[in-house]
Amino acid sequence: MTDTPASSTPPSLPREVERAVELLFDRKAQDVVALDLRKLSTATDFFLIATGTSDTHVASIADHVVTELKTQGVRPLNVEGERGGRWVLVDYFDFVVHVFHPAAREFYQLERLWGDAPLHKLEPRAA
């Protein structure tokens, strides 16, 4: 993934962001992290970054997030990359969900690009 140190204490996330994290884990997303951009960017507050194991898995994860959040009245402003499956970006304005194929995540290295942002490794909630 990246050499950026991760905080062991996740930030207090807004309800919609917490739900998106749960939905990522519902579809077995890997290496899920949150970048807290609130002090660095006026464009968005958080990036959620996750990895799927294949193009199909990446698309399935992103589609699940979009579909389930819509049932709660949370609709994306934009979705990009659905057809390619290497990197799907779902923009919810206050947060952006990035789901990557492993090779694309390594290539784009968003965690390194936003290296000044606090990075929080997220884990699924214990059942």
mmCIF file of C-alpha atoms in Angstrom:
data_model
loop_
_atom_site.group_PDB
_atom_site.id
_atom_site.type_symbol
_atom_site.label_atom_id
_atom_site.label_comp_id
_atom_site.label_asym_id
_atom_site.label_seq_id
_atom_site.Cartn_x
_atom_site.Cartn_y
_atom_site.Cartn_z
ATOM 1 C CA MET A 1 0.000 0.000 0.000
ATOM 2 C CA THR A 2 2.003 3.032 1.209
ATOM 3 C CA ASP A 3 4.695 4.101 3.627
ATOM 4 C CA THR A 4 2.488 6.815 5.126
ATOM 5 C CA PRO A 5 2.048 6.137 8.849
ATOM 6 C CA ALA A 6 -1.517 5.343 9.829
ATOM 7 C CA SER A 7 -3.194 6.515 12.970
ATOM 8 C CA SER A 8 -4.568 3.816 15.224
ATOM 9 C CA THR A 9 -7.416 6.093 16.258
ATOM 10 C CA PRO A 10 -9.885 6.711 13.440
ATOM 11 C CA PRO A 11 -11.399 10.168 13.202
ATOM 12 C CA SER A 12 -14.941 10.864 14.235
ATOM 13 C CA LEU A 13 -16.640 10.301 10.903
ATOM 14 C CA PRO A 14 -19.988 11.744 9.801
ATOM 15 C CA ARG A 15 -22.856 9.249 9.672
ATOM 16 C CA GLU A 16 -22.849 8.968 5.849
ATOM 17 C CA VAL A 17 -19.101 8.331 5.803
ATOM 18 C CA GLU A 18 -19.415 5.670 8.520
ATOM 19 C CA ARG A 19 -22.153 4.000 6.482
ATOM 20 C CA ALA A 20 -20.000 4.073 3.340
ATOM 21 C CA VAL A 21 -17.200 2.369 5.297
ATOM 22 C CA GLU A 22 -19.600 -0.356 6.444
ATOM 23 C CA LEU A 23 -20.731 -0.852 2.851
ATOM 24 C CA LEU A 24 -17.137 -1.174 1.646
ATOM 25 C CA PHE A 25 -16.580 -3.947 4.165
ATOM 26 C CA ASP A 26 -19.910 -5.586 3.228
ATOM 27 C CA ARG A 27 -18.355 -6.371 -0.144
ATOM 28 C CA LYS A 28 -14.983 -7.411 1.314
ATOM 29 C CA ALA A 29 -13.010 -4.325 0.309
ATOM 30 C CA GLN A 30 -9.385 -4.518 1.417
ATOM 31 C CA ASP A 31 -6.933 -1.971 2.843
ATOM 32 C CA VAL A 32 -9.638 0.570 3.652
ATOM 33 C CA VAL A 33 -8.329 3.930 4.819
ATOM 34 C CA ALA A 34 -9.768 7.365 5.475
ATOM 35 C CA LEU A 35 -7.805 10.486 4.655
ATOM 36 C CA ASP A 36 -8.969 13.471 6.679
ATOM 37 C CA LEU A 37 -8.733 16.420 4.304
ATOM 38 C CA ARG A 38 -10.696 18.937 6.370
ATOM 39 C CA LYS A 39 -7.641 21.083 7.123
ATOM 40 C CA LEU A 40 -6.089 20.674 3.666
ATOM 41 C CA SER A 41 -8.832 21.033 1.087
ATOM 42 C CA THR A 42 -11.995 22.995 0.486
ATOM 43 C CA ALA A 43 -13.092 20.475 -2.174
ATOM 44 C CA THR A 44 -14.031 17.636 0.202
ATOM 45 C CA ASP A 45 -13.638 16.551 3.821
ATOM 46 C CA PHE A 46 -12.650 12.893 3.473
ATOM 47 C CA PHE A 47 -11.294 10.410 0.980
ATOM 48 C CA LEU A 48 -12.215 6.799 1.600
ATOM 49 C CA ILE A 49 -9.781 4.574 -0.268
ATOM 50 C CA ALA A 50 -10.291 0.841 -0.706
ATOM 51 C CA THR A 51 -8.997 -1.995 -2.851
ATOM 52 C CA GLY A 52 -10.861 -4.739 -4.693
ATOM 53 C CA THR A 53 -9.248 -7.942 -5.883
ATOM 54 C CA SER A 54 -10.310 -7.686 -9.556
ATOM 55 C CA ASP A 55 -12.022 -5.284 -11.953
ATOM 56 C CA THR A 56 -15.336 -7.026 -11.269
ATOM 57 C CA HIS A 57 -14.806 -6.796 -7.498
ATOM 58 C CA VAL A 58 -13.938 -3.081 -7.743
ATOM 59 C CA ALA A 59 -17.121 -2.363 -9.721
ATOM 60 C CA SER A 60 -19.219 -4.486 -7.337
ATOM 61 C CA ILE A 61 -17.918 -2.673 -4.259
ATOM 62 C CA ALA A 62 -18.581 0.768 -5.750
ATOM 63 C CA ASP A 63 -22.032 -0.221 -7.024
ATOM 64 C CA HIS A 64 -22.973 -1.550 -3.575
ATOM 65 C CA VAL A 65 -21.976 1.731 -1.909
ATOM 66 C CA VAL A 66 -23.946 3.808 -4.434
ATOM 67 C CA THR A 67 -27.037 1.583 -4.358
ATOM 68 C CA GLU A 68 -27.252 1.288 -0.577
ATOM 69 C CA LEU A 69 -26.563 4.957 0.171
ATOM 70 C CA LYS A 70 -29.286 5.921 -2.332
ATOM 71 C CA THR A 71 -31.801 3.938 -0.242
ATOM 72 C CA GLN A 72 -30.930 6.320 2.603
ATOM 73 C CA GLY A 73 -31.336 9.431 0.454
ATOM 74 C CA VAL A 74 -27.593 9.960 -0.073
ATOM 75 C CA ARG A 75 -26.892 10.353 -3.782
ATOM 76 C CA PRO A 76 -23.518 10.871 -5.445
ATOM 77 C CA LEU A 77 -22.801 14.019 -7.411
ATOM 78 C CA ASN A 78 -20.728 11.989 -9.837
ATOM 79 C CA VAL A 79 -19.479 8.450 -10.443
ATOM 80 C CA GLU A 80 -16.483 7.834 -12.693
ATOM 81 C CA GLY A 81 -14.709 4.696 -13.865
ATOM 82 C CA GLU A 82 -17.574 2.205 -13.592
ATOM 83 C CA ARG A 83 -16.898 0.649 -16.980
ATOM 84 C CA GLY A 84 -13.155 0.227 -16.614
ATOM 85 C CA GLY A 85 -13.197 -1.264 -13.153
ATOM 86 C CA ARG A 86 -9.605 -0.260 -12.360
ATOM 87 C CA TRP A 87 -10.566 2.807 -10.320
ATOM 88 C CA VAL A 88 -14.097 3.844 -9.497
ATOM 89 C CA LEU A 89 -14.509 7.293 -7.951
ATOM 90 C CA VAL A 90 -17.792 8.148 -6.223
ATOM 91 C CA ASP A 91 -18.098 11.828 -5.285
ATOM 92 C CA TYR A 92 -20.529 12.671 -2.483
ATOM 93 C CA PHE A 93 -19.210 16.258 -2.159
ATOM 94 C CA ASP A 94 -18.341 16.020 1.581
ATOM 95 C CA PHE A 95 -16.515 12.754 0.962
ATOM 96 C CA VAL A 96 -15.187 10.828 -2.011
ATOM 97 C CA VAL A 97 -15.003 7.044 -2.226
ATOM 98 C CA HIS A 98 -12.117 5.651 -4.290
ATOM 99 C CA VAL A 99 -12.193 1.916 -5.047
ATOM 100 C CA PHE A 100 -9.070 0.665 -6.787
ATOM 101 C CA HIS A 101 -7.752 -2.428 -8.458
ATOM 102 C CA PRO A 102 -4.444 -3.162 -6.631
ATOM 103 C CA ALA A 103 -2.274 -2.146 -9.612
ATOM 104 C CA ALA A 104 -4.142 1.152 -10.055
ATOM 105 C CA ARG A 105 -3.905 1.952 -6.352
ATOM 106 C CA GLU A 106 -0.167 1.370 -6.437
ATOM 107 C CA PHE A 107 0.176 3.503 -9.571
ATOM 108 C CA TYR A 108 -1.837 6.520 -8.385
ATOM 109 C CA GLN A 109 -0.726 6.416 -4.728
ATOM 110 C CA LEU A 110 -3.354 8.824 -3.403
ATOM 111 C CA GLU A 111 -2.144 8.277 0.150
ATOM 112 C CA ARG A 112 1.282 9.566 -0.857
ATOM 113 C CA LEU A 113 -0.135 12.380 -3.002
ATOM 114 C CA TRP A 114 -2.135 13.569 0.023
ATOM 115 C CA GLY A 115 0.713 12.729 2.418
ATOM 116 C CA ASP A 116 -0.003 15.729 4.674
ATOM 117 C CA ALA A 117 -3.482 14.402 5.462
ATOM 118 C CA PRO A 118 -4.029 12.308 8.575
ATOM 119 C CA LEU A 119 -4.455 8.712 7.401
ATOM 120 C CA HIS A 120 -6.580 6.260 9.360
ATOM 121 C CA LYS A 121 -6.591 2.538 8.636
ATOM 122 C CA LEU A 122 -10.110 1.253 9.081
ATOM 123 C CA GLU A 123 -11.177 -2.234 10.117
ATOM 124 C CA PRO A 124 -14.538 -3.952 9.891
ATOM 125 C CA ARG A 125 -16.588 -3.797 13.047
ATOM 126 C CA ALA A 126 -16.527 -6.944 15.106
ATOM 127 C CA ALA A 127 -19.758 -8.906 14.788
#
